[in-house]
Amino acid sequence: MTTNPDHPDKSENSSNFEQQVLTRLEQLSTGVIGMSTQFNSLTDRVDTLSTQVDTLSTQVDTLSTRVDTLSTRVDTLSTRVDTFSTDVEQLSKGFTKLDNEQERFNDRFNDYQRATQWVVQLAFTLIASATLTVIVTSVLRR
């Protein structure tokens, strides 16, 4: 700048003021650049967090699918257990019926066994009686 010889103070004040304005503008520019850097850093952090949230959301969806699958499997197993329970009840009834039939068979078998023993004893008694009759008749005829 040129200095005015008539007013040397004005020119010097004007130069000081311009210098102060330039200094202040440089400070503001540095501050804006710093804020821009911080803003970019925050934007990067938000992007990172957004990516992490997306990843977590995907993982939650996967876990939800797995839980649904497990729930379906549990339902299937529950149905199978109910079926097995019904089958066991039917088998139990069948075994009870078979046990009763076996008991009746054993009673019949015991009755047949006693009857057979009576028939055998009767046969031996008849044989002994016939033998005795033959012997007595032979002795008396002599």
XYZ file of C-alpha atoms in Angstrom:
142
model
C 0.000 0.000 0.000
C 1.070 3.516 -0.531
C 1.438 5.852 2.358
C -0.361 9.102 2.344
C 2.054 11.955 3.297
C -0.779 14.134 4.490
C -2.129 11.494 6.867
C 0.597 9.140 7.887
C -1.416 7.673 10.781
C -4.390 6.692 8.643
C -2.292 4.761 6.270
C -0.481 3.003 9.079
C -3.794 2.251 10.865
C -5.257 0.978 7.661
C -2.261 -1.290 7.147
C -2.513 -2.580 10.725
C -6.222 -3.179 10.284
C -5.665 -5.048 7.031
C -2.970 -7.108 8.716
C -5.307 -7.925 11.604
C -8.113 -8.847 9.199
C -5.757 -11.061 7.198
C -4.490 -12.698 10.390
C -8.053 -13.234 11.582
C -9.070 -14.650 8.188
C -6.126 -17.038 8.282
C -7.154 -18.131 11.786
C -10.729 -18.607 10.650
C -9.539 -20.515 7.587
C -7.389 -22.753 9.782
C -10.379 -23.266 12.098
C -12.655 -24.111 9.169
C -10.068 -26.555 7.802
C -9.789 -28.156 11.273
C -13.573 -28.366 11.552
C -13.734 -29.826 8.047
C -11.169 -32.452 9.063
C -13.161 -33.224 12.217
C -16.357 -33.381 10.162
C -14.727 -35.818 7.725
C -13.469 -37.873 10.663
C -16.975 -37.927 12.158
C -18.427 -38.848 8.772
C -15.958 -41.756 8.549
C -16.921 -42.850 12.057
C -20.632 -42.680 11.183
C -19.970 -44.713 8.035
C -18.045 -47.280 10.105
C -20.852 -47.427 12.675
C -23.421 -47.741 9.892
C -21.474 -50.659 8.438
C -21.266 -52.269 11.877
C -25.013 -51.783 12.399
C -25.676 -53.365 8.996
C -23.430 -56.287 9.940
C -25.191 -56.676 13.284
C -28.568 -56.494 11.549
C -27.501 -59.266 9.185
C -26.282 -61.344 12.119
C -29.570 -60.788 13.964
C -31.484 -61.857 10.845
C -29.316 -64.972 10.601
C -29.876 -65.763 14.277
C -33.603 -65.180 13.850
C -33.643 -67.632 10.957
C -31.736 -70.152 13.054
C -34.156 -69.706 15.948
C -37.077 -70.241 13.561
C -35.404 -73.391 12.241
C -34.792 -74.645 15.775
C -38.383 -73.858 16.697
C -39.576 -75.898 13.731
C -37.305 -78.757 14.765
C -38.593 -78.599 18.337
C -42.162 -78.710 17.034
C -41.273 -81.716 14.885
C -39.616 -83.447 17.837
C -42.620 -82.659 20.015
C -44.884 -84.280 17.428
C -42.602 -87.305 17.297
C -42.584 -87.573 21.085
C -46.390 -87.456 21.070
C -46.427 -90.187 18.421
C -43.956 -92.289 20.407
C -46.013 -91.741 23.539
C -49.108 -93.016 21.729
C -47.126 -95.979 20.391
C -45.837 -96.789 23.882
C -49.383 -96.650 25.256
C -50.558 -99.029 22.524
C -47.636 -101.364 23.194
C -48.365 -101.247 26.903
C -51.993 -102.193 26.252
C -50.794 -104.960 23.916
C -48.401 -106.300 26.557
C -51.151 -106.198 29.184
C -53.457 -108.132 26.840
C -50.666 -110.590 26.030
C -49.916 -110.995 29.746
C -53.598 -111.767 30.415
C -53.693 -114.271 27.544
C -50.506 -115.913 28.827
C -52.045 -116.183 32.290
C -55.161 -117.865 30.811
C -52.932 -120.161 28.727
C -50.952 -121.107 31.855
C -54.229 -121.867 33.684
C -55.408 -124.033 30.769
C -52.040 -125.747 30.557
C -52.166 -126.542 34.285
C -55.710 -127.918 33.827
C -54.573 -130.095 30.876
C -51.541 -131.250 32.847
C -53.726 -132.315 35.805
C -56.215 -133.984 33.465
C -53.372 -135.872 31.770
C -52.067 -137.019 35.165
C -55.565 -138.248 36.059
C -55.851 -140.109 32.740
C -52.438 -141.719 33.255
C -53.337 -142.703 36.831
C -56.695 -144.065 35.618
C -54.948 -146.021 32.858
C -52.457 -147.517 35.336
C -55.322 -148.293 37.718
C -57.279 -150.003 34.927
C -54.181 -151.932 33.813
C -53.485 -152.954 37.417
C -57.125 -153.881 37.918
C -57.227 -155.922 34.673
C -53.964 -157.619 35.596
C -55.280 -158.430 39.034
C -58.511 -159.745 37.518
C -56.577 -161.973 35.127
C -54.411 -163.272 37.960
C -57.347 -163.889 40.287
C -59.334 -165.594 37.531
C -56.406 -167.821 36.656
C -55.775 -168.771 40.257
C -59.420 -169.547 40.923
C -59.765 -171.739 37.852
C -57.080 -173.995 38.936
